[in-house]
Coordinates of C-alpha atoms in Angstrom, one line a residue:
Chain A
M640 CA 27.2 -17.2 -38.4
S641 CA 29.9 -15.8 -36.5
L642 CA 30.4 -17.2 -32.6
V643 CA 29.8 -13.5 -31.4
L644 CA 26.5 -13.4 -33.1
L645 CA 25.3 -16.8 -32.1
R646 CA 26.2 -15.8 -28.5
R647 CA 24.1 -12.6 -28.7
K648 CA 20.9 -14.4 -30.2
A649 CA 21.5 -17.1 -27.4
V650 CA 21.4 -14.4 -24.6
N651 CA 18.5 -12.8 -26.5
A652 CA 16.5 -16.1 -26.5
L653 CA 17.2 -16.6 -22.8
A654 CA 16.3 -13.1 -22.0
S655 CA 12.8 -13.5 -23.7
L656 CA 12.4 -16.8 -22.0
L657 CA 13.2 -15.5 -18.5
S658 CA 10.6 -12.6 -19.2
T659 CA 7.9 -14.7 -20.4
L660 CA 8.7 -17.1 -17.4
S661 CA 8.3 -13.9 -15.0
A662 CA 4.8 -13.2 -16.5
I663 CA 3.9 -16.8 -16.4
I664 CA 4.8 -17.3 -12.8
A665 CA 3.0 -14.1 -11.7
L666 CA -0.2 -15.2 -13.4
G667 CA 0.3 -18.6 -11.8
F668 CA 0.4 -17.0 -8.4
L669 CA -2.6 -15.2 -9.3
A670 CA -4.8 -18.0 -10.4
W671 CA -3.4 -20.1 -7.5
I672 CA -4.7 -17.4 -5.0
L673 CA -7.9 -16.7 -7.0
A674 CA -8.7 -20.4 -7.0
T675 CA -7.9 -20.9 -3.5
L676 CA -10.4 -17.9 -2.4
I677 CA -13.2 -19.3 -4.5
S678 CA -13.1 -22.8 -3.6
K679 CA -12.5 -22.4 0.0
G680 CA -14.9 -19.4 0.2
A681 CA -17.8 -20.2 -2.1
A682 CA -18.8 -23.2 0.4
G683 CA -19.3 -20.6 3.4
I684 CA -21.4 -18.1 1.1
G685 CA -24.9 -18.4 1.5
L686 CA -27.9 -16.6 3.2
A687 CA -26.9 -17.6 6.6
F688 CA -23.6 -15.6 6.2
F689 CA -25.3 -12.5 5.5
T690 CA -28.2 -12.9 8.0
R691 CA -26.9 -14.7 11.1
L692 CA -24.7 -13.6 14.0
P693 CA -21.5 -15.4 14.9
K694 CA -21.9 -18.6 16.8
P695 CA -19.4 -20.2 19.4
P696 CA -16.8 -22.6 17.9
G697 CA -18.7 -26.1 17.4
E698 CA -22.0 -24.8 16.8
L699 CA -23.0 -25.0 13.1
G700 CA -25.2 -22.2 11.2
G701 CA -23.4 -19.0 12.3
G702 CA -23.0 -16.0 9.9
L703 CA -21.0 -12.9 9.8
A704 CA -23.8 -10.5 9.2
N705 CA -22.8 -7.9 12.1
A706 CA -19.4 -8.1 10.2
V707 CA -20.9 -7.2 6.9
V708 CA -22.9 -4.4 8.3
G709 CA -19.8 -3.2 10.5
T710 CA -17.6 -3.1 7.5
V711 CA -20.2 -0.9 5.8
L712 CA -20.6 1.3 8.5
L713 CA -17.0 1.9 9.0
T714 CA -16.3 2.3 5.3
A715 CA -18.9 5.1 5.1
M716 CA -17.8 7.0 8.1
A717 CA -14.2 6.9 6.8
V718 CA -15.4 8.3 3.3
A719 CA -17.4 11.0 5.6
F720 CA -14.1 11.8 7.3
G721 CA -11.7 11.6 4.7
V722 CA -13.1 12.6 1.2
P723 CA -14.7 16.1 2.0
V724 CA -11.0 16.8 3.7
G725 CA -9.3 15.6 0.8
L726 CA -11.4 17.5 -1.6
L727 CA -10.7 20.8 0.0
A728 CA -7.0 20.2 0.4
G729 CA -6.8 18.9 -3.3
I730 CA -8.7 22.2 -4.4
H731 CA -6.5 24.3 -2.3
L732 CA -3.6 22.9 -3.8
A733 CA -4.7 23.0 -7.4
E734 CA -6.3 26.4 -7.3
F735 CA -5.2 28.6 -4.5
G736 CA -2.0 27.3 -3.4
R737 CA -0.4 26.4 -6.9
D738 CA 3.3 26.1 -6.6
G739 CA 3.9 28.3 -3.4
R740 CA 5.8 27.1 -0.5
I741 CA 2.9 26.2 1.5
A742 CA 1.5 24.1 -1.4
R743 CA 4.8 22.4 -2.1
T744 CA 5.2 21.6 1.7
I745 CA 1.6 20.2 1.8
R746 CA 2.3 18.0 -1.2
F747 CA 5.3 16.8 0.4
V748 CA 3.9 16.0 3.7
S749 CA 0.8 14.3 1.7
D750 CA 3.2 12.1 0.0
V751 CA 4.7 11.1 3.6
L752 CA 1.3 10.2 5.0
M753 CA 0.7 8.1 1.8
G754 CA 4.0 6.0 2.7
A755 CA 2.9 5.6 6.2
P756 CA 2.4 1.9 6.9
S757 CA -1.0 1.4 7.9
I758 CA -0.5 -0.3 11.2
V759 CA 1.4 3.0 12.1
V760 CA -1.5 4.7 11.5
G761 CA -3.6 2.4 13.5
V762 CA -1.1 3.2 16.5
F763 CA -1.5 6.7 15.9
V764 CA -5.2 6.7 16.2
Y765 CA -5.0 4.5 19.3
A766 CA -2.8 7.0 21.1
L767 CA -5.0 10.0 19.8
L768 CA -8.6 8.3 20.3
V769 CA -8.5 5.4 22.2
R770 CA -6.2 5.8 25.0
P771 CA -7.5 9.1 26.3
T772 CA -11.1 8.0 26.2
G773 CA -10.3 4.3 27.5
K774 CA -12.6 2.8 24.9
F775 CA -12.3 1.3 21.4
S776 CA -14.9 2.8 19.0
G777 CA -16.1 2.3 15.4
I778 CA -15.3 6.2 15.3
A779 CA -11.6 5.6 15.9
G780 CA -11.5 2.8 13.1
A781 CA -13.1 5.2 10.7
V782 CA -10.7 8.0 11.5
A783 CA -7.7 5.5 11.1
L784 CA -9.2 4.7 7.7
A785 CA -9.8 8.2 6.8
V786 CA -6.4 9.0 7.5
L787 CA -5.4 6.4 5.1
M788 CA -7.9 7.9 2.3
L789 CA -6.8 11.2 2.7
P790 CA -3.5 11.6 0.9
I791 CA -4.9 9.4 -2.0
V792 CA -8.0 11.5 -2.3
T793 CA -5.7 14.9 -2.0
R794 CA -3.5 13.8 -4.6
T795 CA -6.0 12.7 -7.0
T796 CA -8.0 16.2 -6.5
D797 CA -5.1 18.0 -7.0
E798 CA -3.6 16.3 -10.2
M799 CA -7.1 16.0 -11.9
L800 CA -7.8 19.5 -11.2
R801 CA -4.6 20.7 -12.7
L802 CA -5.7 18.9 -15.7
V803 CA -8.2 21.2 -16.4
P804 CA -7.3 23.8 -18.9
G805 CA -6.6 27.5 -17.8
S806 CA -8.9 28.8 -20.4
L807 CA -11.9 27.5 -19.0
R808 CA -11.3 29.1 -15.7
E809 CA -10.5 32.2 -17.2
A810 CA -13.7 32.0 -19.6
A811 CA -15.7 31.7 -16.3
L812 CA -13.8 34.6 -14.4
A813 CA -14.2 36.7 -17.4
L814 CA -17.8 36.2 -17.5
G815 CA -18.0 37.7 -14.0
A816 CA -18.2 34.4 -12.0
P817 CA -17.0 34.6 -8.4
A818 CA -13.8 32.4 -7.7
W819 CA -15.9 30.1 -5.8
K820 CA -18.4 29.5 -8.2
M821 CA -15.7 29.1 -11.1
V822 CA -14.1 26.5 -9.0
T823 CA -16.8 24.3 -8.3
R824 CA -19.1 24.6 -11.3
V825 CA -16.0 24.8 -13.8
S826 CA -13.0 23.0 -12.7
L827 CA -14.5 20.6 -10.4
R828 CA -17.5 19.7 -12.7
A829 CA -14.4 19.0 -15.4
A830 CA -12.4 17.1 -13.3
L831 CA -15.3 15.1 -11.7
P832 CA -14.7 11.8 -13.5
G833 CA -11.2 11.5 -12.7
I834 CA -11.9 12.5 -8.9
T835 CA -14.5 10.0 -8.6
T836 CA -12.3 7.0 -9.9
G837 CA -9.7 8.3 -7.3
V838 CA -12.3 8.4 -4.8
L839 CA -13.5 4.8 -5.9
L840 CA -10.0 3.3 -5.9
A841 CA -9.3 5.0 -2.5
I842 CA -12.5 3.2 -0.9
A843 CA -11.5 -0.1 -2.6
R844 CA -7.8 0.1 -1.0
V845 CA -9.2 0.9 2.5
S846 CA -11.8 -1.6 2.7
G847 CA -9.3 -4.2 2.3
E848 CA -7.4 -2.8 5.3
T849 CA -7.1 -4.8 8.5
A850 CA -4.3 -3.7 10.4
P851 CA -5.4 0.1 11.4
L852 CA -8.6 -1.5 12.6
L853 CA -7.1 -3.9 15.0
F854 CA -6.7 -1.7 17.8
T855 CA -9.1 1.2 17.1
A856 CA -12.4 -0.5 16.0
L857 CA -11.3 -4.0 17.6
N858 CA -14.2 -6.4 16.7
S859 CA -17.4 -7.7 18.4
P860 CA -19.7 -10.7 18.0
Y861 CA -22.8 -8.8 18.2
W862 CA -24.6 -6.5 16.0
T863 CA -22.8 -3.0 16.2
F864 CA -24.7 0.0 15.5
N865 CA -23.3 2.4 17.8
P866 CA -20.2 4.0 16.3
A867 CA -19.0 4.9 19.8
E868 CA -18.6 1.0 20.7
P869 CA -16.2 -1.6 19.3
T870 CA -17.5 -2.4 15.6
A871 CA -17.3 -5.8 14.0
S872 CA -15.7 -5.8 10.7
L873 CA -14.9 -8.3 8.2
N874 CA -11.4 -7.7 8.0
V875 CA -10.7 -8.2 11.7
T876 CA -13.0 -11.1 11.9
M877 CA -10.8 -12.7 9.2
F878 CA -7.7 -12.0 10.9
N879 CA -9.2 -13.6 14.3
Y880 CA -11.0 -16.5 12.7
A881 CA -8.3 -17.5 10.4
M882 CA -5.8 -17.7 13.0
S883 CA -8.1 -19.9 15.2
P884 CA -7.9 -23.7 15.4
Y885 CA -11.7 -24.0 14.7
H886 CA -12.5 -25.3 11.2
D887 CA -16.0 -23.8 10.9
W888 CA -14.5 -20.4 11.9
Q889 CA -11.8 -20.8 9.2
Q890 CA -14.7 -21.7 6.9
L891 CA -16.3 -18.3 7.8
A892 CA -13.2 -16.6 7.4
W893 CA -12.5 -17.8 3.7
A894 CA -16.3 -16.8 3.0
A895 CA -15.4 -13.4 4.4
A896 CA -12.3 -13.1 2.4
L897 CA -14.4 -14.0 -0.8
V898 CA -16.9 -11.4 -0.1
I899 CA -14.4 -8.7 0.6
T900 CA -12.4 -9.5 -2.6
T901 CA -15.6 -9.6 -4.6
G902 CA -16.5 -5.9 -3.3
V903 CA -13.0 -4.6 -3.7
L904 CA -12.6 -5.9 -7.2
L905 CA -16.2 -4.6 -8.3
L906 CA -14.9 -0.9 -7.1
T907 CA -11.9 -1.0 -8.9
I908 CA -13.5 -2.3 -12.0
V909 CA -16.2 0.4 -11.5
A910 CA -13.6 3.0 -11.1
R911 CA -11.8 1.9 -14.1
T912 CA -14.5 1.8 -16.3
L913 CA -15.6 5.4 -15.4
R914 CA -12.2 6.3 -16.2
A915 CA -12.0 4.9 -19.7
R916 CA -15.6 6.2 -20.3
A917 CA -14.7 9.5 -19.5
R918 CA -11.8 9.4 -21.9
Chain B
M1367 CA 15.2 20.9 -1.4
D1368 CA 16.9 22.4 -4.6
A1369 CA 16.5 18.9 -6.1
V1370 CA 13.0 18.7 -5.0
E1371 CA 12.3 22.1 -7.0
D1372 CA 14.1 21.1 -9.8
N1373 CA 11.9 18.1 -10.1
A1374 CA 8.8 19.8 -9.4
E1375 CA 9.5 22.3 -12.1
A1376 CA 10.5 20.0 -14.7
A1377 CA 7.1 18.0 -13.6
E1378 CA 5.4 21.3 -13.8
V1379 CA 6.6 21.9 -17.6
E1380 CA 5.7 18.1 -18.6
R1381 CA 2.1 18.4 -17.1
G1382 CA 1.6 21.4 -19.2
A1383 CA 0.9 23.6 -16.3
G1384 CA 1.6 26.6 -18.3
T1385 CA -1.9 26.1 -19.4
M1386 CA -3.1 27.2 -16.0
S1387 CA -4.3 30.6 -15.8
P1388 CA -2.6 33.1 -13.3
S1389 CA -3.4 33.3 -9.8
I1390 CA -7.1 33.6 -8.9
P1391 CA -7.6 36.9 -7.7
K1392 CA -8.2 36.8 -3.8
R1393 CA -11.3 38.7 -4.0
T1394 CA -13.6 39.0 -7.0
V1395 CA -15.9 41.9 -7.3
A1396 CA -19.0 39.4 -7.6
S1397 CA -19.1 37.9 -3.9
P1398 CA -15.9 38.8 -1.9
R1399 CA -17.2 37.3 1.3
V1400 CA -18.1 34.1 0.0
D1401 CA -14.8 33.9 -1.9
R1402 CA -12.9 34.6 1.3
G1403 CA -14.9 31.7 3.1
F1404 CA -14.3 29.3 0.3
R1405 CA -10.7 30.0 0.2
S1406 CA -10.2 29.6 3.8
L1407 CA -12.3 26.6 3.9
A1408 CA -9.9 24.8 1.4
L1409 CA -6.9 25.9 3.1
L1410 CA -8.3 24.6 6.4
G1411 CA -8.4 21.2 4.6
A1412 CA -4.8 21.6 3.3
V1413 CA -4.0 22.6 7.0
I1414 CA -5.6 19.4 8.4
V1415 CA -3.2 17.2 6.2
L1416 CA -0.4 18.9 7.8
L1417 CA -1.6 18.7 11.3
I1418 CA -2.4 14.9 10.9
A1419 CA 1.0 14.3 9.7
A1420 CA 2.5 16.4 12.6
A1421 CA 0.1 14.8 15.0
I1422 CA 1.3 11.2 14.0
G1423 CA 5.0 12.3 14.6
V1424 CA 4.2 14.0 17.9
T1425 CA 1.8 11.0 19.2
L1426 CA 4.4 8.3 18.4
V1427 CA 7.2 10.3 19.9
Q1428 CA 5.3 10.9 23.2
G1429 CA 4.1 7.3 23.6
A1430 CA 7.6 5.8 22.8
S1431 CA 9.2 8.3 25.1
A1432 CA 9.0 6.1 28.0
A1433 CA 10.5 3.1 26.6
L1434 CA 13.3 5.3 24.8
L1435 CA 14.2 6.9 28.1
S1436 CA 14.4 3.9 30.0
F1437 CA 16.4 1.7 27.7
G1438 CA 18.4 4.4 25.7
P1439 CA 20.0 3.6 22.4
S1440 CA 20.5 0.0 23.7
F1441 CA 16.8 -0.4 22.7
F1442 CA 17.8 -0.9 19.1
T1443 CA 20.7 -3.2 20.0
S1444 CA 19.1 -5.4 22.4
R1445 CA 17.9 -8.8 21.4
S1446 CA 16.0 -9.5 24.1
W1447 CA 12.1 -9.2 24.1
D1448 CA 10.7 -10.2 27.6
P1449 CA 7.4 -9.0 28.7
V1450 CA 7.8 -10.8 31.9
L1451 CA 11.0 -9.3 33.1
Q1452 CA 10.0 -5.9 31.0
Q1453 CA 13.1 -6.1 28.9
F1454 CA 12.6 -4.8 25.7
G1455 CA 14.8 -4.6 22.4
A1456 CA 13.7 -3.7 19.1
L1457 CA 16.8 -5.7 17.1
P1458 CA 14.8 -8.9 16.4
S1459 CA 11.8 -7.0 15.1
L1460 CA 14.0 -4.6 13.4
L1461 CA 16.2 -7.2 11.8
G1462 CA 13.3 -9.3 10.7
T1463 CA 11.8 -6.2 8.9
I1464 CA 14.8 -5.5 6.9
V1465 CA 15.6 -9.2 6.2
A1466 CA 11.9 -9.9 5.1
A1467 CA 11.8 -6.8 2.8
A1468 CA 15.2 -7.4 1.2
L1469 CA 14.5 -11.0 0.7
A1470 CA 11.0 -10.1 -1.0
L1471 CA 12.6 -7.6 -3.0
G1472 CA 15.2 -9.7 -4.1
I1473 CA 12.8 -12.0 -5.6
A1474 CA 10.3 -9.4 -6.6
V1475 CA 12.6 -6.9 -8.6
P1476 CA 13.8 -9.4 -11.1
L1477 CA 10.3 -10.9 -11.6
S1478 CA 8.7 -7.4 -12.2
I1479 CA 11.2 -6.1 -14.6
G1480 CA 10.9 -9.5 -16.4
I1481 CA 6.9 -8.9 -16.3
A1482 CA 7.3 -5.4 -17.8
I1483 CA 9.7 -6.7 -20.2
F1484 CA 7.3 -9.3 -21.4
L1485 CA 4.3 -6.8 -21.6
T1486 CA 6.1 -4.1 -23.7
E1487 CA 8.5 -6.0 -25.8
L1488 CA 7.4 -9.5 -26.0
A1489 CA 3.8 -10.0 -25.7
P1490 CA 1.4 -9.5 -28.7
A1491 CA -1.2 -6.9 -28.3
W1492 CA -4.0 -9.3 -27.8
L1493 CA -1.9 -10.9 -25.1
A1494 CA -0.7 -7.7 -23.2
R1495 CA -3.8 -6.0 -22.2
P1496 CA -5.4 -9.1 -20.4
V1497 CA -2.1 -9.9 -18.7
A1498 CA -1.7 -6.0 -17.7
T1499 CA -5.1 -6.3 -16.1
A1500 CA -4.4 -9.6 -14.5
I1501 CA -1.4 -7.9 -12.7
E1502 CA -3.6 -4.9 -11.6
V1503 CA -6.0 -7.3 -10.3
L1504 CA -3.3 -8.8 -8.0
A1505 CA -2.3 -5.3 -7.0
A1506 CA -5.9 -5.1 -5.8
V1507 CA -6.5 -8.1 -4.0
P1508 CA -6.3 -7.0 0.1
S1509 CA -3.1 -8.1 1.7
I1510 CA -5.1 -10.2 4.3
I1511 CA -5.9 -12.7 1.5
Y1512 CA -2.3 -13.1 0.9
G1513 CA -1.7 -13.8 4.1
M1514 CA -4.5 -16.4 4.8
W1515 CA -3.5 -18.0 1.4
G1516 CA 0.1 -18.1 2.7
L1517 CA -0.8 -20.1 5.9
F1518 CA -3.4 -22.3 4.6
V1519 CA -2.0 -23.1 1.3
L1520 CA 1.7 -22.0 0.5
A1521 CA 3.0 -22.8 4.0
P1522 CA 2.2 -26.5 3.7
V1523 CA 3.4 -26.8 0.2
V1524 CA 6.7 -25.1 1.4
A1525 CA 7.0 -27.4 4.7
E1526 CA 6.2 -30.7 2.6
D1527 CA 8.3 -30.1 -0.5
V1528 CA 10.2 -27.1 -0.8
Q1529 CA 12.1 -27.2 2.6
P1530 CA 13.0 -30.5 2.5
W1531 CA 14.4 -30.3 -1.0
L1532 CA 16.5 -27.2 0.0
T1533 CA 17.8 -28.7 3.3
K1534 CA 19.0 -31.7 1.1
H1535 CA 20.7 -29.7 -1.6
T1536 CA 22.2 -27.1 0.1
A1537 CA 23.7 -28.7 3.3
L1538 CA 26.7 -26.5 3.6
L1539 CA 24.4 -23.2 4.1
P1540 CA 22.8 -22.4 7.3
F1541 CA 20.2 -20.5 5.6
F1542 CA 18.1 -23.7 4.9
Q1543 CA 18.6 -25.8 8.0
G1544 CA 16.2 -26.4 10.7
P1545 CA 12.8 -27.9 11.3
P1546 CA 10.5 -27.7 8.1
M1547 CA 7.6 -26.1 9.7
G1548 CA 6.4 -23.8 6.8
I1549 CA 6.0 -20.6 8.6
G1550 CA 9.0 -18.5 9.0
M1551 CA 11.0 -16.2 7.2
L1552 CA 11.2 -17.9 4.0
T1553 CA 7.6 -18.2 3.6
A1554 CA 6.9 -14.7 4.6
S1555 CA 9.2 -13.5 2.2
V1556 CA 7.7 -15.2 -0.6
V1557 CA 4.4 -14.1 0.3
L1558 CA 5.7 -10.6 0.5
A1559 CA 7.4 -10.7 -2.7
V1560 CA 4.1 -11.8 -4.6
M1561 CA 2.5 -8.9 -2.9
V1562 CA 4.9 -6.5 -4.1
V1563 CA 5.5 -7.7 -7.6
P1564 CA 2.3 -6.0 -9.0
Y1565 CA 3.1 -2.6 -7.9
I1566 CA 6.5 -2.7 -9.1
A1567 CA 5.8 -4.3 -12.4
A1568 CA 2.6 -2.0 -13.0
V1569 CA 4.9 1.2 -12.6
A1570 CA 7.9 -0.4 -14.7
R1571 CA 5.5 -1.1 -17.5
D1572 CA 4.1 2.4 -17.6
L1573 CA 7.7 3.8 -17.6
F1574 CA 8.8 1.4 -20.3
T1575 CA 5.9 2.4 -22.8
M1576 CA 7.3 6.0 -22.2
V1577 CA 10.4 5.5 -23.9
P1578 CA 10.1 7.0 -27.2
A1579 CA 10.1 4.7 -30.0
P1580 CA 12.7 6.3 -32.4
I1581 CA 15.6 5.5 -29.9
K1582 CA 14.4 2.0 -29.8
E1583 CA 14.2 2.0 -33.5
A1584 CA 17.7 3.4 -33.7
A1585 CA 19.1 0.6 -31.7
T1586 CA 17.4 -2.1 -33.7
G1587 CA 18.6 -0.3 -36.8
L1588 CA 22.0 -0.6 -35.7
G1589 CA 21.6 -4.2 -35.2
A1590 CA 20.9 -4.7 -31.6
T1591 CA 18.8 -7.9 -30.6
R1592 CA 15.6 -7.3 -28.4
W1593 CA 17.6 -7.9 -25.5
E1594 CA 20.3 -5.6 -26.2
V1595 CA 17.8 -2.8 -27.2
V1596 CA 16.3 -3.2 -23.5
R1597 CA 19.6 -3.6 -21.8
S1598 CA 21.1 -0.6 -23.5
V1599 CA 18.2 1.6 -24.3
V1600 CA 15.0 1.0 -22.2
L1601 CA 16.7 0.3 -18.9
P1602 CA 19.2 3.2 -19.0
Y1603 CA 16.5 5.6 -19.9
T1604 CA 14.0 4.6 -17.4
R1605 CA 16.7 3.9 -14.6
S1606 CA 15.5 7.0 -12.2
G1607 CA 11.9 5.9 -12.7
L1608 CA 13.0 2.1 -11.9
I1609 CA 14.5 3.5 -8.7
G1610 CA 11.6 5.3 -7.7
A1611 CA 9.5 2.2 -8.4
V1612 CA 11.7 -0.3 -6.4
T1613 CA 11.7 2.5 -3.5
L1614 CA 8.1 2.3 -3.5
G1615 CA 8.0 -1.5 -3.4
L1616 CA 10.5 -1.4 -0.7
G1617 CA 8.3 1.0 1.4
R1618 CA 5.4 -1.3 1.0
A1619 CA 7.2 -4.3 2.2
L1620 CA 8.6 -2.7 5.0
G1621 CA 5.4 -1.8 6.3
E1622 CA 3.3 -4.8 5.2
T1623 CA 1.4 -6.3 8.0
M1624 CA -1.4 -8.6 7.2
A1625 CA 0.4 -10.7 4.5
V1626 CA 3.4 -11.3 6.8
T1627 CA 1.6 -11.6 10.5
F1628 CA 0.1 -15.1 9.3
V1629 CA 3.1 -16.9 8.3
I1630 CA 5.9 -15.4 10.0
G1631 CA 5.7 -17.5 13.2
N1632 CA 5.8 -14.4 15.7
S1633 CA 9.3 -15.2 17.5
H1634 CA 11.6 -12.8 18.9
E1635 CA 14.7 -14.9 17.9
I1636 CA 17.6 -14.0 15.5
G1637 CA 19.1 -16.9 13.7
L1638 CA 20.6 -17.6 10.5
S1639 CA 18.1 -20.1 9.4
L1640 CA 15.5 -19.0 7.2
Y1641 CA 13.2 -21.5 8.3
A1642 CA 13.0 -20.3 11.7
P1643 CA 10.0 -18.4 12.7
S1644 CA 10.5 -14.8 13.0
N1645 CA 9.1 -11.3 13.4
T1646 CA 8.9 -7.9 11.7
I1647 CA 8.0 -4.8 13.5
A1648 CA 4.5 -4.8 11.8
S1649 CA 3.8 -8.5 12.6
T1650 CA 4.8 -7.6 16.4
L1651 CA 2.6 -4.8 16.8
A1652 CA -0.2 -6.9 15.2
N1653 CA 0.3 -9.7 17.5
E1654 CA 1.2 -8.2 20.8
F1655 CA -0.4 -4.4 20.8
T1656 CA -4.0 -5.7 22.3
E1657 CA -2.4 -7.9 24.6
A1658 CA 0.3 -5.4 26.1
T1659 CA 0.5 -5.4 29.9
G1660 CA 1.8 -2.5 31.5
D1661 CA 3.2 1.1 30.3
L1662 CA 6.6 0.0 29.2
Y1663 CA 5.4 -2.8 27.1
L1664 CA 3.0 -0.5 25.4
S1665 CA 5.5 2.2 25.2
S1666 CA 8.1 0.0 23.6
L1667 CA 5.7 -1.3 21.1
M1668 CA 5.0 2.5 20.3
A1669 CA 8.5 3.0 20.1
L1670 CA 8.7 -0.1 17.0
A1671 CA 6.1 1.8 15.4
L1672 CA 7.9 5.1 15.5
T1673 CA 11.0 3.1 14.3
L1674 CA 8.9 1.8 11.5
F1675 CA 7.7 5.3 10.8
V1676 CA 11.0 6.7 10.5
L1677 CA 12.4 3.9 8.5
T1678 CA 9.5 4.1 5.7
F1679 CA 10.2 7.8 5.8
V1680 CA 13.7 7.8 5.3
I1681 CA 13.6 5.0 2.5
L1682 CA 10.8 7.0 0.5
A1683 CA 12.8 10.4 0.9
L1684 CA 16.0 8.6 -0.1
G1685 CA 14.2 7.5 -3.2
R1686 CA 12.7 10.7 -4.1
M1687 CA 16.5 12.2 -3.7
L1688 CA 17.8 9.3 -5.7
V1689 CA 15.3 9.9 -8.5
A1690 CA 16.1 13.7 -8.8
Q1691 CA 19.5 13.1 -8.6
T1692 CA 19.5 11.0 -11.8
V1693 CA 17.1 13.4 -13.3
R1694 CA 19.5 16.1 -12.7
K1695 CA 22.5 14.4 -14.1
G1696 CA 20.4 14.1 -17.2
A1697 CA 20.3 10.4 -17.1
A1698 CA 16.7 10.0 -17.7

């Protein structure tokens, strides 16, 4: 075997080794992170976590029930604000705007929004809603999360609707259906599985976001059912507790981390199963 | 805009948009008023998207104006960040953002491409799918988890094992000197890299699977080894998409807050050592925004937010332009 051939084979072997090593390193980090999460978080999970309010550091027996409720509240409001607007925008882009100049501008702007860092969105909502009114509120936090969801839902709706074949639309129109009925009963219904997947993935992503909530919804150690007041959330609580010097607070932070991650992963799995089943 | 249009057209043809019917009539005979209402509603949704983006720009500029007007362009070159003396400069945070992102990408891009090559070329089918799913799980984990893991698990390991080892073996380089505290630019870059790898790897893998088998087989038929096929066929073919993927990862790395804030150390100092605590724009905002006293302090923070927004926008726009350019040159 010539020297050149040996060298080429050696380079090939080296490249294969490095690629496999990369995969092993990535998997190693994943296993490390998940193992840390489960080992540190599982100890704090229990009935108390979901039913008790946080206690001052040093007192045992506290939980994060208010934060769990707050996170659900904030996410629900974010969905209520962001999903309808995103759906409508996506419908306009796919059905009415098509490739006109307005539609292209809106797609470009939507991409810009999607790339905006989440903390910048938090600063924006602070300047828009918190500063003029003088108070932090759950609504401001939900708006920040909705702004993060909006471009994702818009783009997903746009792309899923575009995948619906034109013949279905023409058939509906030819049968005398009004345009609005055609869009809702035919196009949307055909694209619904894909859109649902996209919305679920957007919710999963948004429920893990902390930065936009830091100075909009703030946090609270009490029950927060009024969206016009600062609202507790698991994410901001994790941020505060993990950086604190108190061991029981850090324990709660890890438990909260496990809860959030489980929720996000479950949502992602459900979304992907929906997508796989639709195919 | 030409490049964007060409790219949009190419994407259109690819998507088979020729199957979409001609424009929906503005007013059908069946129910003209409801149609008009529905159209307007959809347009409203689209306009709201535009308005929000514009509002972000306007609000940030408005909020930052006080600081930018009083400090002028020296805001971006000043190293001081002193709330007591009310002297604010963006350079430490800005430099920290760029350095952290650059280091993170330097670690993440080779790793991601390696993973993508492993998934598409090396792994047998029964292995490729679970590994790919595992990578996607990495991407779905919220970034605050990375930050917490970095602070409680990685930082001690770095402080006790990695940093002393590096200091001993790289005595001539100024980058790895200093007290081994565990938190600092080095740990932050590693955490950021681990966070960014799944995104770039997922896109790269999708790109690699789109390379048509015939041209790969042609290379193999001419006697190329597996690596040579990757190097001479797969990588050039997917070059534009890879640029887009790296740009996406860079955009994420620049704006990432939670993964970085826990481990970067929160210090407005510039130095050569990677062990030193540092700051990024995102971590400065996260740490100091709720404690900002005085209008000038707050305005300076908003100026930082504006800088980050513009920076991410420029990087993402540049990436799209680069992708469109390579598409036009016919490379991929």
